[in-house]
């Protein structure tokens, strides 16, 4: 088992960051504009990367746990084989004028090359989340930078 | 033991990417403008993040292995306690018009919060390496974005 880890500090309140991780509108503003579903506990979130006809599919996540302004935990129930069963966890805490986001995409079975790609891409989207909440420009799919031949 | 993984694809030749990872000028153009030392096998590279008076120090790396246009391997011999003894590895391969960089900062003893930060920051600098080699603007220290209260 191996994990992808990231940390960003966002000059925004824990409440605003929590909304960006738990509402359809919030998620669509930084990860993929094609976000559907329900961010409440027990709900399913559907993230799609296909608006422009790309064959890249998407991810279905079950919301396992929420602790308002502190924790968001999802489990991948459908998507690329390597993602199924993995969990995605956001821990939030305040530090001065920053809300710190500790991100963990955990329980990958193997450190396959696709995991390397996803790690870099997560960093990119999390920096977009930060930018968007600080009054700059987030870059959700399909406006995201293509970081390689894999998108 | 746990690792930081990243993958970027750069529209540049393996030779150009290899130079950016093995020469003082190349490294100074994307990681820190205050890079000193020798990128040859057995040499020591000194990366400093203190040009502007920051108390953040830097890293001394011994070059353990080079395979021209294919592999760069360093070991951290001085720097933050969590980094000492870890290895940093770049594997390069060509895929169509991209040079793929597989990056691994390996053998962290524990997944401490600083590791989360370093993972995101590595992604940021590797995307800068890509931008610089593709004719855009790289953002080595001190021009790098501060991604949190930790720099």
PDB file of C-alpha atoms in Angstrom:
ATOM      1  CA  UNK A   1       0.000   0.000   0.000  1.00  0.00           C
ATOM      2  CA  UNK A   2       1.299   3.410  -0.899  1.00  0.00           C
ATOM      3  CA  UNK A   3      -0.084   6.944  -0.755  1.00  0.00           C
ATOM      4  CA  UNK A   4      -0.026  10.257  -2.592  1.00  0.00           C
ATOM      5  CA  UNK A   5       0.490  13.157  -0.169  1.00  0.00           C
ATOM      6  CA  UNK A   6       0.123  16.919  -0.606  1.00  0.00           C
ATOM      7  CA  UNK A   7      -0.111  20.035   1.545  1.00  0.00           C
ATOM      8  CA  UNK A   8      -1.308  23.512   0.597  1.00  0.00           C
ATOM      9  CA  UNK A   9      -2.127  26.511   2.752  1.00  0.00           C
ATOM     10  CA  UNK A  10      -5.045  28.614   1.572  1.00  0.00           C
ATOM     11  CA  UNK A  11      -5.726  32.172   2.679  1.00  0.00           C
ATOM     12  CA  UNK A  12      -9.397  31.466   3.219  1.00  0.00           C
ATOM     13  CA  UNK A  13     -11.533  30.210   6.107  1.00  0.00           C
ATOM     14  CA  UNK A  14     -11.875  26.506   6.945  1.00  0.00           C
ATOM     15  CA  UNK A  15     -15.580  26.958   6.204  1.00  0.00           C
ATOM     16  CA  UNK A  16     -14.924  28.167   2.643  1.00  0.00           C
ATOM     17  CA  UNK A  17     -12.407  25.389   2.003  1.00  0.00           C
ATOM     18  CA  UNK A  18     -14.805  22.783   3.389  1.00  0.00           C
ATOM     19  CA  UNK A  19     -17.528  24.055   1.020  1.00  0.00           C
ATOM     20  CA  UNK A  20     -15.125  23.752  -1.913  1.00  0.00           C
ATOM     21  CA  UNK A  21     -14.630  20.071  -1.018  1.00  0.00           C
ATOM     22  CA  UNK A  22     -18.205  19.100  -0.242  1.00  0.00           C
ATOM     23  CA  UNK A  23     -20.528  20.887  -2.675  1.00  0.00           C
ATOM     24  CA  UNK A  24     -21.009  20.187  -6.357  1.00  0.00           C
ATOM     25  CA  UNK A  25     -20.358  23.841  -7.220  1.00  0.00           C
ATOM     26  CA  UNK A  26     -17.291  23.977  -5.027  1.00  0.00           C
ATOM     27  CA  UNK A  27     -15.762  20.833  -6.518  1.00  0.00           C
ATOM     28  CA  UNK A  28     -16.619  21.850 -10.076  1.00  0.00           C
ATOM     29  CA  UNK A  29     -14.695  25.072  -9.539  1.00  0.00           C
ATOM     30  CA  UNK A  30     -11.302  23.405  -9.079  1.00  0.00           C
ATOM     31  CA  UNK A  31     -11.246  19.716 -10.121  1.00  0.00           C
ATOM     32  CA  UNK A  32     -13.565  19.123 -13.028  1.00  0.00           C
ATOM     33  CA  UNK A  33     -16.324  21.337 -14.287  1.00  0.00           C
ATOM     34  CA  UNK A  34     -18.229  18.127 -15.047  1.00  0.00           C
ATOM     35  CA  UNK A  35     -18.962  17.204 -11.413  1.00  0.00           C
ATOM     36  CA  UNK A  36     -22.300  15.620 -10.557  1.00  0.00           C
ATOM     37  CA  UNK A  37     -23.911  14.019  -7.554  1.00  0.00           C
ATOM     38  CA  UNK A  38     -24.140  14.537  -3.858  1.00  0.00           C
ATOM     39  CA  UNK A  39     -21.323  15.475  -1.480  1.00  0.00           C
ATOM     40  CA  UNK A  40     -23.172  14.473   1.721  1.00  0.00           C
ATOM     41  CA  UNK A  41     -22.230  11.424   3.802  1.00  0.00           C
ATOM     42  CA  UNK A  42     -23.365   8.281   1.981  1.00  0.00           C
ATOM     43  CA  UNK A  43     -23.787  10.238  -1.250  1.00  0.00           C
ATOM     44  CA  UNK A  44     -22.011   9.564  -4.526  1.00  0.00           C
ATOM     45  CA  UNK A  45     -19.953  12.118  -6.378  1.00  0.00           C
ATOM     46  CA  UNK A  46     -19.300  11.645 -10.091  1.00  0.00           C
ATOM     47  CA  UNK A  47     -16.284  13.394 -11.534  1.00  0.00           C
ATOM     48  CA  UNK A  48     -16.054  13.264 -15.324  1.00  0.00           C
ATOM     49  CA  UNK A  49     -13.223  14.318 -17.617  1.00  0.00           C
ATOM     50  CA  UNK A  50     -15.051  13.922 -20.876  1.00  0.00           C
ATOM     51  CA  UNK A  51     -16.886  17.137 -21.617  1.00  0.00           C
ATOM     52  CA  UNK A  52     -14.776  17.789 -24.673  1.00  0.00           C
ATOM     53  CA  UNK A  53     -15.086  14.255 -26.060  1.00  0.00           C
ATOM     54  CA  UNK A  54     -11.963  12.870 -24.434  1.00  0.00           C
ATOM     55  CA  UNK A  55     -11.982   9.128 -23.897  1.00  0.00           C
ATOM     56  CA  UNK A  56     -10.696   9.684 -20.391  1.00  0.00           C
ATOM     57  CA  UNK A  57     -13.558   8.662 -18.157  1.00  0.00           C
ATOM     58  CA  UNK A  58     -13.875   9.638 -14.574  1.00  0.00           C
ATOM     59  CA  UNK A  59     -14.288   8.631 -10.990  1.00  0.00           C
ATOM     60  CA  UNK A  60     -17.273   7.738  -8.826  1.00  0.00           C
ATOM     61  CA  UNK A  61     -16.658   8.433  -5.160  1.00  0.00           C
ATOM     62  CA  UNK A  62     -18.715   7.456  -2.159  1.00  0.00           C
ATOM     63  CA  UNK A  63     -18.622  10.016   0.637  1.00  0.00           C
ATOM     64  CA  UNK A  64     -17.549   7.951   3.656  1.00  0.00           C
ATOM     65  CA  UNK A  65     -17.123  10.615   6.305  1.00  0.00           C
ATOM     66  CA  UNK A  66     -17.424  14.369   6.842  1.00  0.00           C
ATOM     67  CA  UNK A  67     -16.468  16.409   9.888  1.00  0.00           C
ATOM     68  CA  UNK A  68     -17.484  19.995   9.130  1.00  0.00           C
ATOM     69  CA  UNK A  69     -14.466  22.216   8.474  1.00  0.00           C
ATOM     70  CA  UNK A  70     -12.094  19.378   9.494  1.00  0.00           C
ATOM     71  CA  UNK A  71     -12.303  16.222   7.414  1.00  0.00           C
ATOM     72  CA  UNK A  72     -13.547  14.943   4.058  1.00  0.00           C
ATOM     73  CA  UNK A  73     -13.154  11.244   3.213  1.00  0.00           C
ATOM     74  CA  UNK A  74     -14.194   9.548  -0.017  1.00  0.00           C
ATOM     75  CA  UNK A  75     -13.763   6.055  -1.409  1.00  0.00           C
ATOM     76  CA  UNK A  76     -13.424   5.362  -5.105  1.00  0.00           C
ATOM     77  CA  UNK A  77     -16.089   2.908  -6.207  1.00  0.00           C
ATOM     78  CA  UNK A  78     -15.707   3.197  -9.978  1.00  0.00           C
ATOM     79  CA  UNK A  79     -13.064   4.496 -12.354  1.00  0.00           C
ATOM     80  CA  UNK A  80      -9.650   3.303 -13.504  1.00  0.00           C
ATOM     81  CA  UNK A  81      -8.785  -0.097 -12.054  1.00  0.00           C
ATOM     82  CA  UNK A  82      -5.862   1.304 -10.052  1.00  0.00           C
ATOM     83  CA  UNK A  83      -8.165   3.780  -8.281  1.00  0.00           C
ATOM     84  CA  UNK A  84     -10.958   1.425  -7.248  1.00  0.00           C
ATOM     85  CA  UNK A  85     -10.940   0.896  -3.495  1.00  0.00           C
ATOM     86  CA  UNK A  86      -8.476   3.698  -2.820  1.00  0.00           C
ATOM     87  CA  UNK A  87      -9.507   6.503  -0.474  1.00  0.00           C
ATOM     88  CA  UNK A  88      -9.115  10.240  -0.784  1.00  0.00           C
ATOM     89  CA  UNK A  89      -8.812  12.217   2.410  1.00  0.00           C
ATOM     90  CA  UNK A  90      -8.630  15.937   3.108  1.00  0.00           C
ATOM     91  CA  UNK A  91      -7.748  17.079   6.639  1.00  0.00           C
ATOM     92  CA  UNK A  92      -8.200  20.789   7.310  1.00  0.00           C
ATOM     93  CA  UNK A  93      -6.765  22.917  10.089  1.00  0.00           C
ATOM     94  CA  UNK A  94      -6.264  26.602  10.663  1.00  0.00           C
ATOM     95  CA  UNK A  95      -2.790  28.096  11.042  1.00  0.00           C
ATOM     96  CA  UNK A  96      -2.695  31.880  11.293  1.00  0.00           C
ATOM     97  CA  UNK A  97      -4.379  33.295   8.193  1.00  0.00           C
ATOM     98  CA  UNK A  98      -4.107  29.982   6.305  1.00  0.00           C
ATOM     99  CA  UNK A  99      -6.344  26.966   6.180  1.00  0.00           C
ATOM    100  CA  UNK A 100      -3.955  24.061   5.806  1.00  0.00           C
ATOM    101  CA  UNK A 101      -5.151  21.195   3.616  1.00  0.00           C
ATOM    102  CA  UNK A 102      -3.440  17.864   4.165  1.00  0.00           C
ATOM    103  CA  UNK A 103      -4.360  15.678   1.213  1.00  0.00           C
ATOM    104  CA  UNK A 104      -3.918  11.930   1.037  1.00  0.00           C
ATOM    105  CA  UNK A 105      -4.902   9.621  -1.814  1.00  0.00           C
ATOM    106  CA  UNK A 106      -4.306   6.437   0.080  1.00  0.00           C
ATOM    107  CA  UNK A 107      -4.079   2.695  -0.312  1.00  0.00           C
ATOM    108  CA  UNK A 108      -2.785   2.364  -3.859  1.00  0.00           C
ATOM    109  CA  UNK A 109      -1.875  -1.297  -4.281  1.00  0.00           C
ATOM    110  CA  UNK A 110       1.295  -0.556  -6.250  1.00  0.00           C
ATOM    111  CA  UNK A 111       3.354   2.458  -7.214  1.00  0.00           C
ATOM    112  CA  UNK A 112       2.502   2.127 -10.911  1.00  0.00           C
ATOM    113  CA  UNK A 113       3.460   4.826 -13.421  1.00  0.00           C
ATOM    114  CA  UNK A 114      -0.128   6.098 -13.428  1.00  0.00           C
ATOM    115  CA  UNK A 115       0.271   6.853  -9.706  1.00  0.00           C
ATOM    116  CA  UNK A 116       3.240   9.119 -10.497  1.00  0.00           C
ATOM    117  CA  UNK A 117       1.047  10.983 -12.990  1.00  0.00           C
ATOM    118  CA  UNK A 118      -1.890  11.284 -10.606  1.00  0.00           C
ATOM    119  CA  UNK A 119       0.360  12.637  -7.853  1.00  0.00           C
ATOM    120  CA  UNK A 120       1.552  15.519 -10.016  1.00  0.00           C
ATOM    121  CA  UNK A 121      -1.920  16.173 -11.332  1.00  0.00           C
ATOM    122  CA  UNK A 122      -3.384  16.290  -7.793  1.00  0.00           C
ATOM    123  CA  UNK A 123      -0.773  18.903  -6.858  1.00  0.00           C
ATOM    124  CA  UNK A 124      -1.767  20.925  -9.890  1.00  0.00           C
ATOM    125  CA  UNK A 125      -5.475  20.849  -9.052  1.00  0.00           C
ATOM    126  CA  UNK A 126      -4.879  21.579  -5.344  1.00  0.00           C
ATOM    127  CA  UNK A 127      -2.827  24.641  -6.298  1.00  0.00           C
ATOM    128  CA  UNK A 128      -5.797  25.626  -8.464  1.00  0.00           C
ATOM    129  CA  UNK A 129      -8.142  25.176  -5.489  1.00  0.00           C
ATOM    130  CA  UNK A 130      -5.865  27.532  -3.542  1.00  0.00           C
ATOM    131  CA  UNK A 131      -5.716  30.078  -6.364  1.00  0.00           C
ATOM    132  CA  UNK A 132      -9.482  30.089  -6.840  1.00  0.00           C
ATOM    133  CA  UNK A 133     -10.263  30.596  -3.150  1.00  0.00           C
ATOM    134  CA  UNK A 134      -7.687  33.379  -2.884  1.00  0.00           C
ATOM    135  CA  UNK A 135      -9.294  35.397  -5.671  1.00  0.00           C
ATOM    136  CA  UNK A 136      -7.122  34.121  -8.497  1.00  0.00           C
ATOM    137  CA  UNK A 137      -7.961  31.694 -11.262  1.00  0.00           C
ATOM    138  CA  UNK A 138      -8.551  28.005 -10.647  1.00  0.00           C
ATOM    139  CA  UNK A 139      -8.084  25.647 -13.578  1.00  0.00           C
ATOM    140  CA  UNK A 140     -10.567  22.768 -13.378  1.00  0.00           C
ATOM    141  CA  UNK A 141     -10.863  20.341 -16.282  1.00  0.00           C
ATOM    142  CA  UNK A 142     -11.103  21.172 -19.199  1.00  0.00           C
ATOM    143  CA  UNK A 143      -9.045  24.317 -18.553  1.00  0.00           C
ATOM    144  CA  UNK A 144      -6.281  22.356 -16.840  1.00  0.00           C
ATOM    145  CA  UNK A 145      -2.735  22.272 -18.151  1.00  0.00           C
ATOM    146  CA  UNK A 146      -1.747  19.035 -19.875  1.00  0.00           C
ATOM    147  CA  UNK A 147       1.282  17.975 -17.882  1.00  0.00           C
ATOM    148  CA  UNK A 148       2.290  15.150 -20.232  1.00  0.00           C
ATOM    149  CA  UNK A 149       1.116  12.847 -23.033  1.00  0.00           C
ATOM    150  CA  UNK A 150      -1.353  11.450 -20.480  1.00  0.00           C
ATOM    151  CA  UNK A 151      -3.249  14.704 -20.000  1.00  0.00           C
TER     152      UNK A 151
ATOM    153  CA  UNK B   1       9.854   3.782   4.024  1.00  0.00           C
ATOM    154  CA  UNK B   2       7.691   5.927   1.812  1.00  0.00           C
ATOM    155  CA  UNK B   3       8.225   7.868  -1.420  1.00  0.00           C
ATOM    156  CA  UNK B   4       7.160  11.011  -3.233  1.00  0.00           C
ATOM    157  CA  UNK B   5       6.317  10.266  -6.880  1.00  0.00           C
ATOM    158  CA  UNK B   6       5.739  12.555  -9.861  1.00  0.00           C
ATOM    159  CA  UNK B   7       5.534  12.316 -13.640  1.00  0.00           C
ATOM    160  CA  UNK B   8       5.745  15.073 -16.226  1.00  0.00           C
ATOM    161  CA  UNK B   9       6.121  14.914 -20.006  1.00  0.00           C
ATOM    162  CA  UNK B  10       8.301  17.616 -21.522  1.00  0.00           C
ATOM    163  CA  UNK B  11       8.288  18.572 -25.195  1.00  0.00           C
ATOM    164  CA  UNK B  12      12.061  18.634 -25.365  1.00  0.00           C
ATOM    165  CA  UNK B  13      14.784  16.072 -26.085  1.00  0.00           C
ATOM    166  CA  UNK B  14      16.079  13.641 -23.445  1.00  0.00           C
ATOM    167  CA  UNK B  15      19.450  15.343 -23.925  1.00  0.00           C
ATOM    168  CA  UNK B  16      18.069  18.776 -22.995  1.00  0.00           C
ATOM    169  CA  UNK B  17      16.195  17.377 -19.986  1.00  0.00           C
ATOM    170  CA  UNK B  18      19.295  15.507 -18.847  1.00  0.00           C
ATOM    171  CA  UNK B  19      21.315  18.751 -19.024  1.00  0.00           C
ATOM    172  CA  UNK B  20      18.681  20.516 -16.921  1.00  0.00           C
ATOM    173  CA  UNK B  21      19.178  17.849 -14.231  1.00  0.00           C
ATOM    174  CA  UNK B  22      22.952  17.550 -14.281  1.00  0.00           C
ATOM    175  CA  UNK B  23      24.464  21.009 -14.830  1.00  0.00           C
ATOM    176  CA  UNK B  24      24.600  23.888 -12.379  1.00  0.00           C
ATOM    177  CA  UNK B  25      23.020  26.238 -14.918  1.00  0.00           C
ATOM    178  CA  UNK B  26      20.313  23.751 -15.775  1.00  0.00           C
ATOM    179  CA  UNK B  27      19.369  23.114 -12.150  1.00  0.00           C
ATOM    180  CA  UNK B  28      19.493  26.809 -11.257  1.00  0.00           C
ATOM    181  CA  UNK B  29      16.964  27.481 -13.999  1.00  0.00           C
ATOM    182  CA  UNK B  30      14.145  25.507 -12.385  1.00  0.00           C
ATOM    183  CA  UNK B  31      14.791  24.551  -8.731  1.00  0.00           C
ATOM    184  CA  UNK B  32      16.798  27.254  -7.009  1.00  0.00           C
ATOM    185  CA  UNK B  33      18.790  30.037  -8.589  1.00  0.00           C
ATOM    186  CA  UNK B  34      21.273  29.552  -5.733  1.00  0.00           C
ATOM    187  CA  UNK B  35      22.656  26.206  -6.946  1.00  0.00           C
ATOM    188  CA  UNK B  36      26.360  25.501  -6.497  1.00  0.00           C
ATOM    189  CA  UNK B  37      28.663  22.545  -6.924  1.00  0.00           C
ATOM    190  CA  UNK B  38      29.259  19.757  -9.333  1.00  0.00           C
ATOM    191  CA  UNK B  39      26.647  17.551 -11.005  1.00  0.00           C
ATOM    192  CA  UNK B  40      29.088  14.800 -12.068  1.00  0.00           C
ATOM    193  CA  UNK B  41      29.139  11.344 -10.463  1.00  0.00           C
ATOM    194  CA  UNK B  42      30.728  11.615  -7.034  1.00  0.00           C
ATOM    195  CA  UNK B  43      30.267  15.389  -7.030  1.00  0.00           C
ATOM    196  CA  UNK B  44      28.281  17.410  -4.527  1.00  0.00           C
ATOM    197  CA  UNK B  45      25.446  19.729  -5.436  1.00  0.00           C
ATOM    198  CA  UNK B  46      24.447  22.475  -3.016  1.00  0.00           C
ATOM    199  CA  UNK B  47      20.943  23.837  -3.336  1.00  0.00           C
ATOM    200  CA  UNK B  48      20.246  26.915  -1.226  1.00  0.00           C
ATOM    201  CA  UNK B  49      16.975  28.704  -0.538  1.00  0.00           C
ATOM    202  CA  UNK B  50      18.418  31.671   1.255  1.00  0.00           C
ATOM    203  CA  UNK B  51      19.369  34.270  -1.313  1.00  0.00           C
ATOM    204  CA  UNK B  52      16.783  36.685   0.029  1.00  0.00           C
ATOM    205  CA  UNK B  53      17.697  36.157   3.698  1.00  0.00           C
ATOM    206  CA  UNK B  54      15.171  33.443   4.398  1.00  0.00           C
ATOM    207  CA  UNK B  55      16.074  31.179   7.302  1.00  0.00           C
ATOM    208  CA  UNK B  56      15.211  28.189   5.148  1.00  0.00           C
ATOM    209  CA  UNK B  57      18.513  26.476   4.478  1.00  0.00           C
ATOM    210  CA  UNK B  58      19.099  24.018   1.742  1.00  0.00           C
ATOM    211  CA  UNK B  59      20.186  20.594   0.664  1.00  0.00           C
ATOM    212  CA  UNK B  60      23.563  19.024  -0.113  1.00  0.00           C
ATOM    213  CA  UNK B  61      23.285  16.134  -2.528  1.00  0.00           C
ATOM    214  CA  UNK B  62      25.894  13.622  -3.552  1.00  0.00           C
ATOM    215  CA  UNK B  63      25.581  12.478  -7.161  1.00  0.00           C
ATOM    216  CA  UNK B  64      25.439   8.683  -6.859  1.00  0.00           C
ATOM    217  CA  UNK B  65      24.749   7.644 -10.439  1.00  0.00           C
ATOM    218  CA  UNK B  66      24.235   9.101 -13.904  1.00  0.00           C
ATOM    219  CA  UNK B  67      23.239   7.309 -17.099  1.00  0.00           C
ATOM    220  CA  UNK B  68      23.279   9.932 -19.852  1.00  0.00           C
ATOM    221  CA  UNK B  69      19.755  10.859 -20.983  1.00  0.00           C
ATOM    222  CA  UNK B  70      18.272   8.060 -18.820  1.00  0.00           C
ATOM    223  CA  UNK B  71      18.949   8.334 -15.082  1.00  0.00           C
ATOM    224  CA  UNK B  72      19.998  10.830 -12.428  1.00  0.00           C
ATOM    225  CA  UNK B  73      20.362   9.641  -8.819  1.00  0.00           C
ATOM    226  CA  UNK B  74      21.327  11.783  -5.830  1.00  0.00           C
ATOM    227  CA  UNK B  75      21.538  11.142  -2.113  1.00  0.00           C
ATOM    228  CA  UNK B  76      20.886  13.843   0.448  1.00  0.00           C
ATOM    229  CA  UNK B  77      23.892  14.198   2.752  1.00  0.00           C
ATOM    230  CA  UNK B  78      22.949  17.425   4.524  1.00  0.00           C
ATOM    231  CA  UNK B  79      19.784  19.450   5.016  1.00  0.00           C
ATOM    232  CA  UNK B  80      16.619  19.038   7.065  1.00  0.00           C
ATOM    233  CA  UNK B  81      16.778  15.956   9.293  1.00  0.00           C
ATOM    234  CA  UNK B  82      13.885  14.288   7.446  1.00  0.00           C
ATOM    235  CA  UNK B  83      15.769  14.531   4.131  1.00  0.00           C
ATOM    236  CA  UNK B  84      19.137  13.158   5.204  1.00  0.00           C
ATOM    237  CA  UNK B  85      19.744   9.728   3.704  1.00  0.00           C
ATOM    238  CA  UNK B  86      16.814   9.965   1.291  1.00  0.00           C
ATOM    239  CA  UNK B  87      17.463   9.593  -2.429  1.00  0.00           C
ATOM    240  CA  UNK B  88      16.169  11.583  -5.360  1.00  0.00           C
ATOM    241  CA  UNK B  89      15.850   9.795  -8.641  1.00  0.00           C
ATOM    242  CA  UNK B  90      14.892  10.970 -12.129  1.00  0.00           C
ATOM    243  CA  UNK B  91      14.249   8.347 -14.822  1.00  0.00           C
ATOM    244  CA  UNK B  92      13.916   9.706 -18.360  1.00  0.00           C
ATOM    245  CA  UNK B  93      12.411   8.068 -21.413  1.00  0.00           C
ATOM    246  CA  UNK B  94      11.143   9.250 -24.750  1.00  0.00           C
ATOM    247  CA  UNK B  95       7.497   8.862 -25.757  1.00  0.00           C
ATOM    248  CA  UNK B  96       6.560  10.468 -29.069  1.00  0.00           C
ATOM    249  CA  UNK B  97       7.462  14.150 -28.851  1.00  0.00           C
ATOM    250  CA  UNK B  98       7.705  14.062 -25.033  1.00  0.00           C
ATOM    251  CA  UNK B  99      10.549  13.221 -22.713  1.00  0.00           C
ATOM    252  CA  UNK B 100       8.866  11.566 -19.765  1.00  0.00           C
ATOM    253  CA  UNK B 101      10.387  12.300 -16.366  1.00  0.00           C
ATOM    254  CA  UNK B 102       9.596   9.814 -13.614  1.00  0.00           C
ATOM    255  CA  UNK B 103      10.586  11.450 -10.363  1.00  0.00           C
ATOM    256  CA  UNK B 104      10.998   9.667  -7.050  1.00  0.00           C
ATOM    257  CA  UNK B 105      12.109  11.167  -3.741  1.00  0.00           C
ATOM    258  CA  UNK B 106      12.521   7.879  -1.979  1.00  0.00           C
ATOM    259  CA  UNK B 107      13.126   6.336   1.409  1.00  0.00           C
ATOM    260  CA  UNK B 108      11.491   8.871   3.715  1.00  0.00           C
ATOM    261  CA  UNK B 109      11.398   7.216   7.135  1.00  0.00           C
ATOM    262  CA  UNK B 110       7.917   8.513   7.956  1.00  0.00           C
ATOM    263  CA  UNK B 111       5.108  10.326   6.188  1.00  0.00           C
ATOM    264  CA  UNK B 112       5.509  13.477   8.293  1.00  0.00           C
ATOM    265  CA  UNK B 113       3.634  16.681   7.466  1.00  0.00           C
ATOM    266  CA  UNK B 114       6.805  18.123   5.927  1.00  0.00           C
ATOM    267  CA  UNK B 115       6.730  15.285   3.396  1.00  0.00           C
ATOM    268  CA  UNK B 116       3.245  16.365   2.289  1.00  0.00           C
ATOM    269  CA  UNK B 117       4.597  19.875   1.731  1.00  0.00           C
ATOM    270  CA  UNK B 118       7.681  18.684  -0.150  1.00  0.00           C
ATOM    271  CA  UNK B 119       5.547  16.513  -2.435  1.00  0.00           C
ATOM    272  CA  UNK B 120       3.447  19.466  -3.582  1.00  0.00           C
ATOM    273  CA  UNK B 121       6.473  21.701  -3.897  1.00  0.00           C
ATOM    274  CA  UNK B 122       8.325  19.112  -6.029  1.00  0.00           C
ATOM    275  CA  UNK B 123       5.324  18.994  -8.385  1.00  0.00           C
ATOM    276  CA  UNK B 124       5.406  22.765  -8.631  1.00  0.00           C
ATOM    277  CA  UNK B 125       9.119  22.879  -9.495  1.00  0.00           C
ATOM    278  CA  UNK B 126       8.857  19.975 -11.976  1.00  0.00           C
ATOM    279  CA  UNK B 127       6.052  21.791 -13.777  1.00  0.00           C
ATOM    280  CA  UNK B 128       8.394  24.793 -13.855  1.00  0.00           C
ATOM    281  CA  UNK B 129      11.148  22.610 -15.348  1.00  0.00           C
ATOM    282  CA  UNK B 130       8.674  21.594 -18.051  1.00  0.00           C
ATOM    283  CA  UNK B 131       7.572  25.176 -18.699  1.00  0.00           C
ATOM    284  CA  UNK B 132      11.130  26.451 -18.951  1.00  0.00           C
ATOM    285  CA  UNK B 133      12.251  23.767 -21.409  1.00  0.00           C
ATOM    286  CA  UNK B 134       9.157  24.300 -23.544  1.00  0.00           C
ATOM    287  CA  UNK B 135       9.876  28.007 -24.010  1.00  0.00           C
ATOM    288  CA  UNK B 136       7.721  29.254 -21.149  1.00  0.00           C
ATOM    289  CA  UNK B 137       8.729  30.610 -17.789  1.00  0.00           C
ATOM    290  CA  UNK B 138      10.228  28.418 -15.081  1.00  0.00           C
ATOM    291  CA  UNK B 139       9.930  29.632 -11.496  1.00  0.00           C
ATOM    292  CA  UNK B 140      13.009  28.626  -9.498  1.00  0.00           C
ATOM    293  CA  UNK B 141      13.480  29.959  -5.991  1.00  0.00           C
ATOM    294  CA  UNK B 142      13.141  32.872  -5.195  1.00  0.00           C
ATOM    295  CA  UNK B 143      10.516  33.383  -7.911  1.00  0.00           C
ATOM    296  CA  UNK B 144       8.523  30.345  -6.789  1.00  0.00           C
ATOM    297  CA  UNK B 145       4.954  30.589  -5.565  1.00  0.00           C
ATOM    298  CA  UNK B 146       4.525  30.254  -1.815  1.00  0.00           C
ATOM    299  CA  UNK B 147       2.116  27.341  -1.564  1.00  0.00           C
ATOM    300  CA  UNK B 148       1.482  27.714   2.178  1.00  0.00           C
ATOM    301  CA  UNK B 149       2.784  29.226   5.421  1.00  0.00           C
ATOM    302  CA  UNK B 150       5.824  26.964   4.929  1.00  0.00           C
ATOM    303  CA  UNK B 151       6.961  28.570   1.681  1.00  0.00           C
TER     304      UNK B 151
END
